[in-house]
């Protein structure tokens, strides 16, 4: 005679072991989270070509850093010193550049689409081929950038002057 109660218990244990095995061996990959570099002194560091999405560089000293061809989507550079930094070919979509020091920064061929930069000055910046589509800028800053804007972004195909709404 087969004991139905014991078979149910065995079946339950087998199902639980199977589920635990599946969970253990087939764990979903955790999403990459941005790194926190806030308030650090990172002068002349090389971040070129890196995927730094959603990282935080708030109030960091990034003078002379190389961010060329880096993925900087959603990165927070709030109130950072970026004097002399290189963003050539970088993806800065939806980045926060608010109150950042952008003196003599190279934005050649960078994509800044949707970035936030209303309280940011671009003194001495190189913006050849940069895409400023939907970037929040002060009107005086926009006018100053229009005076030096030239080129077409190789990624988006947009002219720098058009993305800044230059006359």
JSON list of C-alpha atoms in Angstrom, two decimals:
[
{"chain": "A", "resi": 1, "resn": "UNK", "atom": "CA", "xyz": [0.00, 0.00, 0.00]},
{"chain": "A", "resi": 2, "resn": "UNK", "atom": "CA", "xyz": [1.33, 3.45, -1.00]},
{"chain": "A", "resi": 3, "resn": "UNK", "atom": "CA", "xyz": [1.16, 6.19, 1.58]},
{"chain": "A", "resi": 4, "resn": "UNK", "atom": "CA", "xyz": [-0.22, 9.26, -0.22]},
{"chain": "A", "resi": 5, "resn": "UNK", "atom": "CA", "xyz": [0.74, 11.65, 2.58]},
{"chain": "A", "resi": 6, "resn": "UNK", "atom": "CA", "xyz": [4.45, 10.70, 2.37]},
{"chain": "A", "resi": 7, "resn": "UNK", "atom": "CA", "xyz": [4.41, 11.04, -1.44]},
{"chain": "A", "resi": 8, "resn": "UNK", "atom": "CA", "xyz": [3.02, 14.58, -1.14]},
{"chain": "A", "resi": 9, "resn": "UNK", "atom": "CA", "xyz": [5.80, 15.50, 1.27]},
{"chain": "A", "resi": 10, "resn": "UNK", "atom": "CA", "xyz": [8.45, 14.04, -1.01]},
{"chain": "A", "resi": 11, "resn": "UNK", "atom": "CA", "xyz": [6.97, 15.84, -3.98]},
{"chain": "A", "resi": 12, "resn": "UNK", "atom": "CA", "xyz": [6.90, 19.14, -2.05]},
{"chain": "A", "resi": 13, "resn": "UNK", "atom": "CA", "xyz": [10.55, 18.73, -1.00]},
{"chain": "A", "resi": 14, "resn": "UNK", "atom": "CA", "xyz": [11.58, 17.93, -4.59]},
{"chain": "A", "resi": 15, "resn": "UNK", "atom": "CA", "xyz": [9.80, 20.98, -5.95]},
{"chain": "A", "resi": 16, "resn": "UNK", "atom": "CA", "xyz": [11.43, 23.21, -3.30]},
{"chain": "A", "resi": 17, "resn": "UNK", "atom": "CA", "xyz": [14.87, 21.78, -4.08]},
{"chain": "A", "resi": 18, "resn": "UNK", "atom": "CA", "xyz": [14.30, 22.35, -7.77]},
{"chain": "A", "resi": 19, "resn": "UNK", "atom": "CA", "xyz": [13.25, 25.98, -7.18]},
{"chain": "A", "resi": 20, "resn": "UNK", "atom": "CA", "xyz": [16.23, 26.64, -4.91]},
{"chain": "A", "resi": 21, "resn": "UNK", "atom": "CA", "xyz": [18.57, 25.16, -7.52]},
{"chain": "A", "resi": 22, "resn": "UNK", "atom": "CA", "xyz": [17.08, 27.34, -10.25]},
{"chain": "A", "resi": 23, "resn": "UNK", "atom": "CA", "xyz": [17.36, 30.45, -8.06]},
{"chain": "A", "resi": 24, "resn": "UNK", "atom": "CA", "xyz": [20.96, 29.65, -7.10]},
{"chain": "A", "resi": 25, "resn": "UNK", "atom": "CA", "xyz": [22.28, 28.91, -10.59]},
{"chain": "A", "resi": 26, "resn": "UNK", "atom": "CA", "xyz": [20.17, 31.30, -12.64]},
{"chain": "A", "resi": 27, "resn": "UNK", "atom": "CA", "xyz": [20.33, 34.50, -10.63]},
{"chain": "A", "resi": 28, "resn": "UNK", "atom": "CA", "xyz": [19.60, 37.56, -12.70]},
{"chain": "A", "resi": 29, "resn": "UNK", "atom": "CA", "xyz": [22.58, 39.81, -13.31]},
{"chain": "A", "resi": 30, "resn": "UNK", "atom": "CA", "xyz": [22.48, 42.82, -11.04]},
{"chain": "A", "resi": 31, "resn": "UNK", "atom": "CA", "xyz": [22.28, 46.14, -12.89]},
{"chain": "A", "resi": 32, "resn": "UNK", "atom": "CA", "xyz": [25.41, 48.27, -13.05]},
{"chain": "A", "resi": 33, "resn": "UNK", "atom": "CA", "xyz": [25.11, 51.16, -10.65]},
{"chain": "A", "resi": 34, "resn": "UNK", "atom": "CA", "xyz": [27.02, 54.39, -11.05]},
{"chain": "A", "resi": 35, "resn": "UNK", "atom": "CA", "xyz": [30.10, 54.93, -8.93]},
{"chain": "A", "resi": 36, "resn": "UNK", "atom": "CA", "xyz": [30.21, 57.67, -6.29]},
{"chain": "A", "resi": 37, "resn": "UNK", "atom": "CA", "xyz": [33.20, 59.99, -6.87]},
{"chain": "A", "resi": 38, "resn": "UNK", "atom": "CA", "xyz": [31.57, 62.92, -5.07]},
{"chain": "A", "resi": 39, "resn": "UNK", "atom": "CA", "xyz": [33.90, 65.42, -3.37]},
{"chain": "A", "resi": 40, "resn": "UNK", "atom": "CA", "xyz": [37.04, 63.56, -4.47]},
{"chain": "A", "resi": 41, "resn": "UNK", "atom": "CA", "xyz": [40.25, 65.08, -5.80]},
{"chain": "A", "resi": 42, "resn": "UNK", "atom": "CA", "xyz": [40.75, 63.31, -9.13]},
{"chain": "A", "resi": 43, "resn": "UNK", "atom": "CA", "xyz": [42.97, 65.80, -10.97]},
{"chain": "A", "resi": 44, "resn": "UNK", "atom": "CA", "xyz": [44.18, 64.58, -14.40]},
{"chain": "A", "resi": 45, "resn": "UNK", "atom": "CA", "xyz": [42.64, 61.10, -14.08]},
{"chain": "A", "resi": 46, "resn": "UNK", "atom": "CA", "xyz": [41.97, 59.10, -17.25]},
{"chain": "A", "resi": 47, "resn": "UNK", "atom": "CA", "xyz": [38.34, 57.99, -17.55]},
{"chain": "A", "resi": 48, "resn": "UNK", "atom": "CA", "xyz": [38.47, 57.75, -21.36]},
{"chain": "A", "resi": 49, "resn": "UNK", "atom": "CA", "xyz": [36.31, 55.09, -22.98]},
{"chain": "A", "resi": 50, "resn": "UNK", "atom": "CA", "xyz": [34.74, 54.01, -19.68]},
{"chain": "A", "resi": 51, "resn": "UNK", "atom": "CA", "xyz": [31.07, 53.32, -18.99]},
{"chain": "A", "resi": 52, "resn": "UNK", "atom": "CA", "xyz": [30.32, 55.68, -16.10]},
{"chain": "A", "resi": 53, "resn": "UNK", "atom": "CA", "xyz": [26.54, 55.92, -16.55]},
{"chain": "A", "resi": 54, "resn": "UNK", "atom": "CA", "xyz": [24.74, 57.44, -13.56]},
{"chain": "A", "resi": 55, "resn": "UNK", "atom": "CA", "xyz": [27.98, 58.05, -11.63]},
{"chain": "A", "resi": 56, "resn": "UNK", "atom": "CA", "xyz": [28.23, 60.96, -9.20]},
{"chain": "A", "resi": 57, "resn": "UNK", "atom": "CA", "xyz": [31.09, 63.48, -9.47]},
{"chain": "A", "resi": 58, "resn": "UNK", "atom": "CA", "xyz": [29.31, 66.19, -7.46]},
{"chain": "A", "resi": 59, "resn": "UNK", "atom": "CA", "xyz": [31.73, 68.80, -6.02]},
{"chain": "A", "resi": 60, "resn": "UNK", "atom": "CA", "xyz": [34.73, 66.80, -7.30]},
{"chain": "A", "resi": 61, "resn": "UNK", "atom": "CA", "xyz": [38.00, 68.33, -8.49]},
{"chain": "A", "resi": 62, "resn": "UNK", "atom": "CA", "xyz": [38.29, 66.94, -12.02]},
{"chain": "A", "resi": 63, "resn": "UNK", "atom": "CA", "xyz": [40.70, 69.50, -13.45]},
{"chain": "A", "resi": 64, "resn": "UNK", "atom": "CA", "xyz": [42.40, 68.14, -16.58]},
{"chain": "A", "resi": 65, "resn": "UNK", "atom": "CA", "xyz": [40.58, 64.79, -16.53]},
{"chain": "A", "resi": 66, "resn": "UNK", "atom": "CA", "xyz": [40.15, 62.81, -19.73]},
{"chain": "A", "resi": 67, "resn": "UNK", "atom": "CA", "xyz": [36.54, 61.67, -20.33]},
{"chain": "A", "resi": 68, "resn": "UNK", "atom": "CA", "xyz": [36.97, 61.27, -24.10]},
{"chain": "A", "resi": 69, "resn": "UNK", "atom": "CA", "xyz": [34.65, 58.71, -25.70]},
{"chain": "A", "resi": 70, "resn": "UNK", "atom": "CA", "xyz": [33.21, 57.79, -22.27]},
{"chain": "A", "resi": 71, "resn": "UNK", "atom": "CA", "xyz": [29.57, 56.92, -21.65]},
{"chain": "A", "resi": 72, "resn": "UNK", "atom": "CA", "xyz": [28.50, 59.63, -19.20]},
{"chain": "A", "resi": 73, "resn": "UNK", "atom": "CA", "xyz": [24.73, 59.34, -19.58]},
{"chain": "A", "resi": 74, "resn": "UNK", "atom": "CA", "xyz": [22.99, 60.72, -16.52]},
{"chain": "A", "resi": 75, "resn": "UNK", "atom": "CA", "xyz": [26.27, 61.52, -14.75]},
{"chain": "A", "resi": 76, "resn": "UNK", "atom": "CA", "xyz": [26.13, 64.19, -12.06]},
{"chain": "A", "resi": 77, "resn": "UNK", "atom": "CA", "xyz": [28.89, 66.82, -12.33]},
{"chain": "A", "resi": 78, "resn": "UNK", "atom": "CA", "xyz": [27.06, 69.35, -10.11]},
{"chain": "A", "resi": 79, "resn": "UNK", "atom": "CA", "xyz": [29.46, 72.10, -8.91]},
{"chain": "A", "resi": 80, "resn": "UNK", "atom": "CA", "xyz": [32.54, 70.17, -10.06]},
{"chain": "A", "resi": 81, "resn": "UNK", "atom": "CA", "xyz": [35.77, 71.75, -11.24]},
{"chain": "A", "resi": 82, "resn": "UNK", "atom": "CA", "xyz": [36.18, 70.48, -14.80]},
{"chain": "A", "resi": 83, "resn": "UNK", "atom": "CA", "xyz": [38.70, 73.09, -15.94]},
{"chain": "A", "resi": 84, "resn": "UNK", "atom": "CA", "xyz": [40.66, 71.77, -18.92]},
{"chain": "A", "resi": 85, "resn": "UNK", "atom": "CA", "xyz": [38.75, 68.46, -19.03]},
{"chain": "A", "resi": 86, "resn": "UNK", "atom": "CA", "xyz": [38.45, 66.54, -22.29]},
{"chain": "A", "resi": 87, "resn": "UNK", "atom": "CA", "xyz": [34.97, 65.30, -23.30]},
{"chain": "A", "resi": 88, "resn": "UNK", "atom": "CA", "xyz": [35.78, 64.68, -26.96]},
{"chain": "A", "resi": 89, "resn": "UNK", "atom": "CA", "xyz": [33.26, 62.21, -28.40]},
{"chain": "A", "resi": 90, "resn": "UNK", "atom": "CA", "xyz": [31.70, 61.61, -24.97]},
{"chain": "A", "resi": 91, "resn": "UNK", "atom": "CA", "xyz": [28.04, 60.73, -24.46]},
{"chain": "A", "resi": 92, "resn": "UNK", "atom": "CA", "xyz": [26.73, 63.26, -21.92]},
{"chain": "A", "resi": 93, "resn": "UNK", "atom": "CA", "xyz": [23.03, 62.75, -22.56]},
{"chain": "A", "resi": 94, "resn": "UNK", "atom": "CA", "xyz": [20.96, 63.88, -19.58]},
{"chain": "A", "resi": 95, "resn": "UNK", "atom": "CA", "xyz": [24.08, 64.71, -17.54]},
{"chain": "A", "resi": 96, "resn": "UNK", "atom": "CA", "xyz": [23.91, 67.32, -14.79]},
{"chain": "A", "resi": 97, "resn": "UNK", "atom": "CA", "xyz": [26.50, 70.04, -15.45]},
{"chain": "A", "resi": 98, "resn": "UNK", "atom": "CA", "xyz": [24.76, 72.59, -13.23]},
{"chain": "A", "resi": 99, "resn": "UNK", "atom": "CA", "xyz": [27.18, 75.05, -11.59]},
{"chain": "A", "resi": 100, "resn": "UNK", "atom": "CA", "xyz": [30.19, 73.13, -12.95]},
{"chain": "A", "resi": 101, "resn": "UNK", "atom": "CA", "xyz": [33.37, 75.01, -13.84]},
{"chain": "A", "resi": 102, "resn": "UNK", "atom": "CA", "xyz": [33.82, 74.37, -17.56]},
{"chain": "A", "resi": 103, "resn": "UNK", "atom": "CA", "xyz": [36.79, 76.61, -18.40]},
{"chain": "A", "resi": 104, "resn": "UNK", "atom": "CA", "xyz": [38.74, 75.53, -21.51]},
{"chain": "A", "resi": 105, "resn": "UNK", "atom": "CA", "xyz": [36.82, 72.24, -21.76]},
{"chain": "A", "resi": 106, "resn": "UNK", "atom": "CA", "xyz": [36.89, 70.23, -25.00]},
{"chain": "A", "resi": 107, "resn": "UNK", "atom": "CA", "xyz": [33.41, 69.12, -26.11]},
{"chain": "A", "resi": 108, "resn": "UNK", "atom": "CA", "xyz": [34.41, 68.27, -29.69]},
{"chain": "A", "resi": 109, "resn": "UNK", "atom": "CA", "xyz": [31.86, 65.81, -31.14]},
{"chain": "A", "resi": 110, "resn": "UNK", "atom": "CA", "xyz": [30.27, 65.27, -27.70]},
{"chain": "A", "resi": 111, "resn": "UNK", "atom": "CA", "xyz": [26.54, 64.51, -27.37]},
{"chain": "A", "resi": 112, "resn": "UNK", "atom": "CA", "xyz": [24.99, 66.63, -24.61]},
{"chain": "A", "resi": 113, "resn": "UNK", "atom": "CA", "xyz": [21.37, 66.00, -25.54]},
{"chain": "A", "resi": 114, "resn": "UNK", "atom": "CA", "xyz": [19.01, 66.78, -22.64]},
{"chain": "A", "resi": 115, "resn": "UNK", "atom": "CA", "xyz": [21.83, 67.83, -20.30]},
{"chain": "A", "resi": 116, "resn": "UNK", "atom": "CA", "xyz": [21.13, 70.32, -17.54]},
{"chain": "A", "resi": 117, "resn": "UNK", "atom": "CA", "xyz": [23.45, 73.35, -17.58]},
{"chain": "A", "resi": 118, "resn": "UNK", "atom": "CA", "xyz": [21.41, 76.47, -16.74]},
{"chain": "A", "resi": 119, "resn": "UNK", "atom": "CA", "xyz": [23.95, 77.93, -14.32]},
{"chain": "A", "resi": 120, "resn": "UNK", "atom": "CA", "xyz": [27.07, 76.90, -16.20]},
{"chain": "A", "resi": 121, "resn": "UNK", "atom": "CA", "xyz": [29.55, 79.01, -18.13]},
{"chain": "A", "resi": 122, "resn": "UNK", "atom": "CA", "xyz": [31.53, 77.56, -21.01]},
{"chain": "A", "resi": 123, "resn": "UNK", "atom": "CA", "xyz": [34.46, 80.02, -20.98]},
{"chain": "A", "resi": 124, "resn": "UNK", "atom": "CA", "xyz": [37.05, 79.03, -23.57]},
{"chain": "A", "resi": 125, "resn": "UNK", "atom": "CA", "xyz": [35.24, 75.79, -24.39]},
{"chain": "A", "resi": 126, "resn": "UNK", "atom": "CA", "xyz": [35.69, 74.00, -27.71]},
{"chain": "A", "resi": 127, "resn": "UNK", "atom": "CA", "xyz": [32.30, 72.84, -29.00]},
{"chain": "A", "resi": 128, "resn": "UNK", "atom": "CA", "xyz": [33.07, 71.86, -32.61]},
{"chain": "A", "resi": 129, "resn": "UNK", "atom": "CA", "xyz": [30.54, 69.21, -33.66]},
{"chain": "A", "resi": 130, "resn": "UNK", "atom": "CA", "xyz": [28.89, 69.08, -30.22]},
{"chain": "A", "resi": 131, "resn": "UNK", "atom": "CA", "xyz": [25.17, 68.31, -30.04]},
{"chain": "A", "resi": 132, "resn": "UNK", "atom": "CA", "xyz": [23.29, 70.58, -27.60]},
{"chain": "A", "resi": 133, "resn": "UNK", "atom": "CA", "xyz": [19.79, 69.33, -28.46]},
{"chain": "A", "resi": 134, "resn": "UNK", "atom": "CA", "xyz": [17.37, 70.10, -25.59]},
{"chain": "A", "resi": 135, "resn": "UNK", "atom": "CA", "xyz": [20.18, 71.31, -23.28]},
{"chain": "A", "resi": 136, "resn": "UNK", "atom": "CA", "xyz": [18.94, 73.76, -20.67]},
{"chain": "A", "resi": 137, "resn": "UNK", "atom": "CA", "xyz": [21.17, 76.85, -20.97]},
{"chain": "A", "resi": 138, "resn": "UNK", "atom": "CA", "xyz": [20.92, 80.49, -19.95]},
{"chain": "A", "resi": 139, "resn": "UNK", "atom": "CA", "xyz": [20.20, 82.79, -22.88]},
{"chain": "A", "resi": 140, "resn": "UNK", "atom": "CA", "xyz": [23.50, 84.66, -22.50]},
{"chain": "A", "resi": 141, "resn": "UNK", "atom": "CA", "xyz": [25.42, 81.37, -22.49]},
{"chain": "A", "resi": 142, "resn": "UNK", "atom": "CA", "xyz": [23.53, 80.15, -25.54]},
{"chain": "A", "resi": 143, "resn": "UNK", "atom": "CA", "xyz": [24.37, 83.40, -27.36]},
{"chain": "A", "resi": 144, "resn": "UNK", "atom": "CA", "xyz": [28.06, 83.08, -26.44]},
{"chain": "A", "resi": 145, "resn": "UNK", "atom": "CA", "xyz": [28.16, 79.47, -27.64]},
{"chain": "A", "resi": 146, "resn": "UNK", "atom": "CA", "xyz": [26.50, 80.46, -30.93]},
{"chain": "A", "resi": 147, "resn": "UNK", "atom": "CA", "xyz": [29.46, 82.76, -31.62]},
{"chain": "A", "resi": 148, "resn": "UNK", "atom": "CA", "xyz": [31.88, 79.82, -31.61]},
{"chain": "A", "resi": 149, "resn": "UNK", "atom": "CA", "xyz": [29.59, 76.98, -32.79]},
{"chain": "A", "resi": 150, "resn": "UNK", "atom": "CA", "xyz": [30.61, 75.05, -35.88]},
{"chain": "A", "resi": 151, "resn": "UNK", "atom": "CA", "xyz": [30.60, 71.54, -37.24]},
{"chain": "A", "resi": 152, "resn": "UNK", "atom": "CA", "xyz": [28.24, 68.59, -37.30]},
{"chain": "A", "resi": 153, "resn": "UNK", "atom": "CA", "xyz": [28.05, 65.85, -34.70]},
{"chain": "A", "resi": 154, "resn": "UNK", "atom": "CA", "xyz": [29.22, 62.56, -36.25]},
{"chain": "A", "resi": 155, "resn": "UNK", "atom": "CA", "xyz": [26.88, 60.47, -34.05]},
{"chain": "A", "resi": 156, "resn": "UNK", "atom": "CA", "xyz": [23.60, 62.38, -34.36]},
{"chain": "A", "resi": 157, "resn": "UNK", "atom": "CA", "xyz": [24.24, 64.13, -37.69]},
{"chain": "A", "resi": 158, "resn": "UNK", "atom": "CA", "xyz": [23.04, 67.44, -36.20]},
{"chain": "A", "resi": 159, "resn": "UNK", "atom": "CA", "xyz": [24.80, 70.76, -36.78]},
{"chain": "A", "resi": 160, "resn": "UNK", "atom": "CA", "xyz": [26.02, 72.39, -33.57]},
{"chain": "A", "resi": 161, "resn": "UNK", "atom": "CA", "xyz": [24.51, 75.75, -34.55]},
{"chain": "A", "resi": 162, "resn": "UNK", "atom": "CA", "xyz": [21.11, 74.15, -35.16]},
{"chain": "A", "resi": 163, "resn": "UNK", "atom": "CA", "xyz": [21.11, 72.39, -31.78]},
{"chain": "A", "resi": 164, "resn": "UNK", "atom": "CA", "xyz": [21.78, 75.74, -30.12]},
{"chain": "A", "resi": 165, "resn": "UNK", "atom": "CA", "xyz": [19.08, 77.53, -32.17]},
{"chain": "A", "resi": 166, "resn": "UNK", "atom": "CA", "xyz": [21.67, 79.99, -33.47]},
{"chain": "A", "resi": 167, "resn": "UNK", "atom": "CA", "xyz": [20.41, 82.64, -35.91]}
]
